[in-house]
Amino acid sequence: AAPTPTGTGPYITPNGVSNAASSAPFTYGVSNGELVTIYGSGLAPSNAFAGAGSFPLSLAGVQVFVNGTAAALYYVTPGAISFIVPFANTASIAAIQVVNNSVPSNTVTVAVYPSTPGVFTNPVGGLGYAVAGHLDYTAVTPSHPALPGETIFVYVDGLGSVTPTN
């Protein structure tokens, strides 16, 4: 059983690490460049979202560190944070820690693999239809499906390191 949190600081649920696309659990691991969502309590003082095209290293006074390296943030809320595992990570284990206005959380560790793919779905959570599009940028839906032999694009996460890394 996971320990019960005590105190008033930020707390990451020990099994609260998941692929932001598919919601695959922490046992699936993470990969460099993956958008990950962590869950817990007291993680942020309020909701804050990165602006279009930006992934800052701090939002609302909150930072996430992976093996001591600041991670780029997509959003922070008191109960969840989405961030990108730094491409510069070279370790086989990711030690994840939140710092909420100078107060550090517990550290949660997960395995790092070369790739941990997940497909974004609608509705979110990994159980709906894949978020995909036709080449004319209209959505692939049950009423507008992909045709045999048609090329489509699919939104995915966790494919691993890329070149160049930025």
PDB file of C-alpha atoms in Angstrom:
ATOM      1  CA  ALA A   1       0.000   0.000   0.000  1.00  0.00           C
ATOM      2  CA  ALA A   2       1.119   3.533  -0.749  1.00  0.00           C
ATOM      3  CA  PRO A   3       1.985   5.642   2.281  1.00  0.00           C
ATOM      4  CA  THR A   4      -0.668   8.086   3.459  1.00  0.00           C
ATOM      5  CA  PRO A   5       0.453  11.676   2.889  1.00  0.00           C
ATOM      6  CA  THR A   6       1.046  13.783   5.946  1.00  0.00           C
ATOM      7  CA  GLY A   7       1.684  17.490   6.297  1.00  0.00           C
ATOM      8  CA  THR A   8       0.608  20.309   4.039  1.00  0.00           C
ATOM      9  CA  GLY A   9       3.257  20.308   1.303  1.00  0.00           C
ATOM     10  CA  PRO A  10       3.028  18.962  -2.224  1.00  0.00           C
ATOM     11  CA  TYR A  11       2.619  15.193  -2.509  1.00  0.00           C
ATOM     12  CA  ILE A  12       2.942  13.004  -5.618  1.00  0.00           C
ATOM     13  CA  THR A  13       0.866   9.840  -5.382  1.00  0.00           C
ATOM     14  CA  PRO A  14       3.431   6.988  -5.681  1.00  0.00           C
ATOM     15  CA  ASN A  15       1.471   5.347  -8.512  1.00  0.00           C
ATOM     16  CA  GLY A  16       0.320   8.700  -9.915  1.00  0.00           C
ATOM     17  CA  VAL A  17       2.548   8.885 -13.007  1.00  0.00           C
ATOM     18  CA  SER A  18       0.961   8.236 -16.402  1.00  0.00           C
ATOM     19  CA  ASN A  19       1.353   8.755 -20.139  1.00  0.00           C
ATOM     20  CA  ALA A  20      -0.568  11.969 -20.884  1.00  0.00           C
ATOM     21  CA  ALA A  21      -1.982  10.505 -24.104  1.00  0.00           C
ATOM     22  CA  SER A  22      -3.036   6.971 -23.257  1.00  0.00           C
ATOM     23  CA  SER A  23      -3.105   7.214 -19.451  1.00  0.00           C
ATOM     24  CA  ALA A  24      -0.835   4.155 -19.316  1.00  0.00           C
ATOM     25  CA  PRO A  25       0.174   3.733 -15.654  1.00  0.00           C
ATOM     26  CA  PHE A  26       3.555   4.273 -14.000  1.00  0.00           C
ATOM     27  CA  THR A  27       4.409   0.585 -14.484  1.00  0.00           C
ATOM     28  CA  TYR A  28       4.593   1.340 -18.222  1.00  0.00           C
ATOM     29  CA  GLY A  29       7.514   3.698 -17.585  1.00  0.00           C
ATOM     30  CA  VAL A  30       8.330   6.946 -19.358  1.00  0.00           C
ATOM     31  CA  SER A  31      10.614   8.002 -22.210  1.00  0.00           C
ATOM     32  CA  ASN A  32      12.580  11.138 -22.975  1.00  0.00           C
ATOM     33  CA  GLY A  33      10.418  13.791 -24.616  1.00  0.00           C
ATOM     34  CA  GLU A  34       7.174  12.216 -23.372  1.00  0.00           C
ATOM     35  CA  LEU A  35       4.327  14.348 -22.081  1.00  0.00           C
ATOM     36  CA  VAL A  36       3.631  12.853 -18.656  1.00  0.00           C
ATOM     37  CA  THR A  37       0.871  13.627 -16.178  1.00  0.00           C
ATOM     38  CA  ILE A  38       1.459  13.212 -12.449  1.00  0.00           C
ATOM     39  CA  TYR A  39      -1.255  13.187  -9.810  1.00  0.00           C
ATOM     40  CA  GLY A  40      -1.195  14.078  -6.142  1.00  0.00           C
ATOM     41  CA  SER A  41      -2.209  16.832  -3.749  1.00  0.00           C
ATOM     42  CA  GLY A  42      -0.945  20.330  -3.092  1.00  0.00           C
ATOM     43  CA  LEU A  43       1.039  20.205  -6.315  1.00  0.00           C
ATOM     44  CA  ALA A  44       0.253  23.824  -7.279  1.00  0.00           C
ATOM     45  CA  PRO A  45      -1.410  26.836  -5.621  1.00  0.00           C
ATOM     46  CA  SER A  46      -3.812  27.280  -8.578  1.00  0.00           C
ATOM     47  CA  ASN A  47      -4.473  26.228 -12.149  1.00  0.00           C
ATOM     48  CA  ALA A  48      -2.022  27.566 -14.741  1.00  0.00           C
ATOM     49  CA  PHE A  49      -1.524  26.643 -18.388  1.00  0.00           C
ATOM     50  CA  ALA A  50       1.394  27.303 -20.703  1.00  0.00           C
ATOM     51  CA  GLY A  51       0.735  29.801 -23.468  1.00  0.00           C
ATOM     52  CA  ALA A  52       0.421  28.683 -27.068  1.00  0.00           C
ATOM     53  CA  GLY A  53       3.734  27.330 -28.312  1.00  0.00           C
ATOM     54  CA  SER A  54       5.504  27.680 -24.963  1.00  0.00           C
ATOM     55  CA  PHE A  55       6.469  25.157 -22.336  1.00  0.00           C
ATOM     56  CA  PRO A  56       8.040  27.143 -19.483  1.00  0.00           C
ATOM     57  CA  LEU A  57      10.178  25.647 -16.727  1.00  0.00           C
ATOM     58  CA  SER A  58       7.963  27.300 -14.082  1.00  0.00           C
ATOM     59  CA  LEU A  59       4.214  27.978 -13.855  1.00  0.00           C
ATOM     60  CA  ALA A  60       2.448  29.594 -10.861  1.00  0.00           C
ATOM     61  CA  GLY A  61       5.619  29.169  -8.805  1.00  0.00           C
ATOM     62  CA  VAL A  62       5.762  25.425  -9.559  1.00  0.00           C
ATOM     63  CA  GLN A  63       8.619  23.430 -11.069  1.00  0.00           C
ATOM     64  CA  VAL A  64       9.023  19.735 -11.804  1.00  0.00           C
ATOM     65  CA  PHE A  65      12.439  18.116 -11.715  1.00  0.00           C
ATOM     66  CA  VAL A  66      13.441  14.856 -13.380  1.00  0.00           C
ATOM     67  CA  ASN A  67      16.740  13.613 -11.970  1.00  0.00           C
ATOM     68  CA  GLY A  68      17.473  17.180 -10.871  1.00  0.00           C
ATOM     69  CA  THR A  69      16.778  18.756 -14.289  1.00  0.00           C
ATOM     70  CA  ALA A  70      13.876  21.186 -14.627  1.00  0.00           C
ATOM     71  CA  ALA A  71      11.141  19.855 -16.917  1.00  0.00           C
ATOM     72  CA  ALA A  72       9.085  21.915 -19.362  1.00  0.00           C
ATOM     73  CA  LEU A  73       5.512  22.357 -18.097  1.00  0.00           C
ATOM     74  CA  TYR A  74       2.226  22.165 -20.007  1.00  0.00           C
ATOM     75  CA  TYR A  75      -0.125  22.794 -17.079  1.00  0.00           C
ATOM     76  CA  VAL A  76      -0.200  22.731 -13.287  1.00  0.00           C
ATOM     77  CA  THR A  77      -3.188  22.274 -10.964  1.00  0.00           C
ATOM     78  CA  PRO A  78      -3.377  21.402  -7.265  1.00  0.00           C
ATOM     79  CA  GLY A  79      -4.105  17.760  -8.170  1.00  0.00           C
ATOM     80  CA  ALA A  80      -2.249  17.179 -11.458  1.00  0.00           C
ATOM     81  CA  ILE A  81       0.680  18.432 -13.511  1.00  0.00           C
ATOM     82  CA  SER A  82       1.626  17.669 -17.127  1.00  0.00           C
ATOM     83  CA  PHE A  83       5.271  18.066 -18.091  1.00  0.00           C
ATOM     84  CA  ILE A  84       7.779  16.859 -20.672  1.00  0.00           C
ATOM     85  CA  VAL A  85      10.495  14.412 -19.609  1.00  0.00           C
ATOM     86  CA  PRO A  86      13.729  16.243 -20.559  1.00  0.00           C
ATOM     87  CA  PHE A  87      15.398  14.920 -23.700  1.00  0.00           C
ATOM     88  CA  ALA A  88      18.753  15.415 -21.929  1.00  0.00           C
ATOM     89  CA  ASN A  89      17.926  12.671 -19.423  1.00  0.00           C
ATOM     90  CA  THR A  90      20.494   9.855 -19.607  1.00  0.00           C
ATOM     91  CA  ALA A  91      19.408   7.787 -16.608  1.00  0.00           C
ATOM     92  CA  SER A  92      17.396   4.555 -16.747  1.00  0.00           C
ATOM     93  CA  ILE A  93      15.281   5.729 -13.803  1.00  0.00           C
ATOM     94  CA  ALA A  94      13.394   9.035 -13.615  1.00  0.00           C
ATOM     95  CA  ALA A  95      13.288  10.527 -10.119  1.00  0.00           C
ATOM     96  CA  ILE A  96      10.382  12.994 -10.305  1.00  0.00           C
ATOM     97  CA  GLN A  97       9.891  15.773  -7.758  1.00  0.00           C
ATOM     98  CA  VAL A  98       7.624  18.843  -7.637  1.00  0.00           C
ATOM     99  CA  VAL A  99       8.655  22.107  -6.015  1.00  0.00           C
ATOM    100  CA  ASN A 100       5.633  24.269  -5.191  1.00  0.00           C
ATOM    101  CA  ASN A 101       6.777  27.781  -4.224  1.00  0.00           C
ATOM    102  CA  SER A 102      10.060  26.505  -2.733  1.00  0.00           C
ATOM    103  CA  VAL A 103       8.426  23.555  -0.934  1.00  0.00           C
ATOM    104  CA  PRO A 104       9.620  20.192  -2.324  1.00  0.00           C
ATOM    105  CA  SER A 105       7.398  17.140  -2.651  1.00  0.00           C
ATOM    106  CA  ASN A 106       8.276  13.517  -2.144  1.00  0.00           C
ATOM    107  CA  THR A 107      10.213  11.901  -4.984  1.00  0.00           C
ATOM    108  CA  VAL A 108       8.603   9.222  -7.145  1.00  0.00           C
ATOM    109  CA  THR A 109      10.730   7.042  -9.408  1.00  0.00           C
ATOM    110  CA  VAL A 110       9.755   5.282 -12.623  1.00  0.00           C
ATOM    111  CA  ALA A 111      11.703   3.378 -15.241  1.00  0.00           C
ATOM    112  CA  VAL A 112      12.886   5.172 -18.382  1.00  0.00           C
ATOM    113  CA  TYR A 113      12.613   3.241 -21.654  1.00  0.00           C
ATOM    114  CA  PRO A 114      13.645   4.134 -25.223  1.00  0.00           C
ATOM    115  CA  SER A 115       9.963   4.516 -26.120  1.00  0.00           C
ATOM    116  CA  THR A 116       6.610   4.286 -24.332  1.00  0.00           C
ATOM    117  CA  PRO A 117       4.090   5.109 -27.051  1.00  0.00           C
ATOM    118  CA  GLY A 118       0.569   6.257 -26.331  1.00  0.00           C
ATOM    119  CA  VAL A 119      -2.174   7.516 -28.637  1.00  0.00           C
ATOM    120  CA  PHE A 120      -4.247  10.569 -27.710  1.00  0.00           C
ATOM    121  CA  THR A 121      -7.931   9.662 -27.627  1.00  0.00           C
ATOM    122  CA  ASN A 122     -11.319  11.342 -27.655  1.00  0.00           C
ATOM    123  CA  PRO A 123     -12.564  11.331 -25.003  1.00  0.00           C
ATOM    124  CA  VAL A 124      -9.262  11.578 -23.151  1.00  0.00           C
ATOM    125  CA  GLY A 125      -7.947   8.721 -21.046  1.00  0.00           C
ATOM    126  CA  GLY A 126      -6.930   6.133 -23.623  1.00  0.00           C
ATOM    127  CA  LEU A 127     -10.323   4.461 -24.036  1.00  0.00           C
ATOM    128  CA  GLY A 128     -11.915   6.517 -26.832  1.00  0.00           C
ATOM    129  CA  TYR A 129     -11.253   6.851 -30.545  1.00  0.00           C
ATOM    130  CA  ALA A 130      -7.730   7.790 -31.630  1.00  0.00           C
ATOM    131  CA  VAL A 131      -7.295  11.504 -32.283  1.00  0.00           C
ATOM    132  CA  ALA A 132      -6.457  11.320 -35.986  1.00  0.00           C
ATOM    133  CA  GLY A 133      -6.934  13.399 -39.092  1.00  0.00           C
ATOM    134  CA  HIS A 134      -7.269  13.135 -42.829  1.00  0.00           C
ATOM    135  CA  LEU A 135      -4.621  14.908 -44.897  1.00  0.00           C
ATOM    136  CA  ASP A 136      -7.093  17.774 -45.476  1.00  0.00           C
ATOM    137  CA  TYR A 137      -6.980  18.270 -41.653  1.00  0.00           C
ATOM    138  CA  THR A 138     -10.545  17.130 -41.038  1.00  0.00           C
ATOM    139  CA  ALA A 139     -10.944  14.744 -38.134  1.00  0.00           C
ATOM    140  CA  VAL A 140     -11.196  10.996 -38.563  1.00  0.00           C
ATOM    141  CA  THR A 141     -14.469  10.123 -36.826  1.00  0.00           C
ATOM    142  CA  PRO A 142     -16.976   7.283 -36.950  1.00  0.00           C
ATOM    143  CA  SER A 143     -19.069   9.409 -39.338  1.00  0.00           C
ATOM    144  CA  HIS A 144     -16.001  10.427 -41.418  1.00  0.00           C
ATOM    145  CA  PRO A 145     -13.742   7.340 -41.179  1.00  0.00           C
ATOM    146  CA  ALA A 146     -10.403   6.720 -42.824  1.00  0.00           C
ATOM    147  CA  LEU A 147     -10.729   4.777 -46.054  1.00  0.00           C
ATOM    148  CA  PRO A 148      -8.710   1.662 -46.955  1.00  0.00           C
ATOM    149  CA  GLY A 149      -5.311   2.791 -48.261  1.00  0.00           C
ATOM    150  CA  GLU A 150      -5.788   6.399 -47.127  1.00  0.00           C
ATOM    151  CA  THR A 151      -2.901   8.160 -45.403  1.00  0.00           C
ATOM    152  CA  ILE A 152      -3.893   9.752 -42.091  1.00  0.00           C
ATOM    153  CA  PHE A 153      -2.034  11.316 -39.186  1.00  0.00           C
ATOM    154  CA  VAL A 154      -2.395  10.255 -35.563  1.00  0.00           C
ATOM    155  CA  TYR A 155      -1.475  12.261 -32.463  1.00  0.00           C
ATOM    156  CA  VAL A 156       0.873  10.219 -30.279  1.00  0.00           C
ATOM    157  CA  ASP A 157       3.179  10.627 -27.297  1.00  0.00           C
ATOM    158  CA  GLY A 158       6.173   8.819 -25.831  1.00  0.00           C
ATOM    159  CA  LEU A 159       8.027   7.864 -29.001  1.00  0.00           C
ATOM    160  CA  GLY A 160      11.379   8.559 -27.359  1.00  0.00           C
ATOM    161  CA  SER A 161      14.449  10.593 -28.238  1.00  0.00           C
ATOM    162  CA  VAL A 162      14.596  12.522 -31.483  1.00  0.00           C
ATOM    163  CA  THR A 163      17.302  14.251 -33.479  1.00  0.00           C
ATOM    164  CA  PRO A 164      17.725  17.155 -33.097  1.00  0.00           C
ATOM    165  CA  THR A 165      16.652  17.219 -29.440  1.00  0.00           C
ATOM    166  CA  ASN A 166      15.098  20.697 -29.543  1.00  0.00           C
TER     167      ASN A 166
END
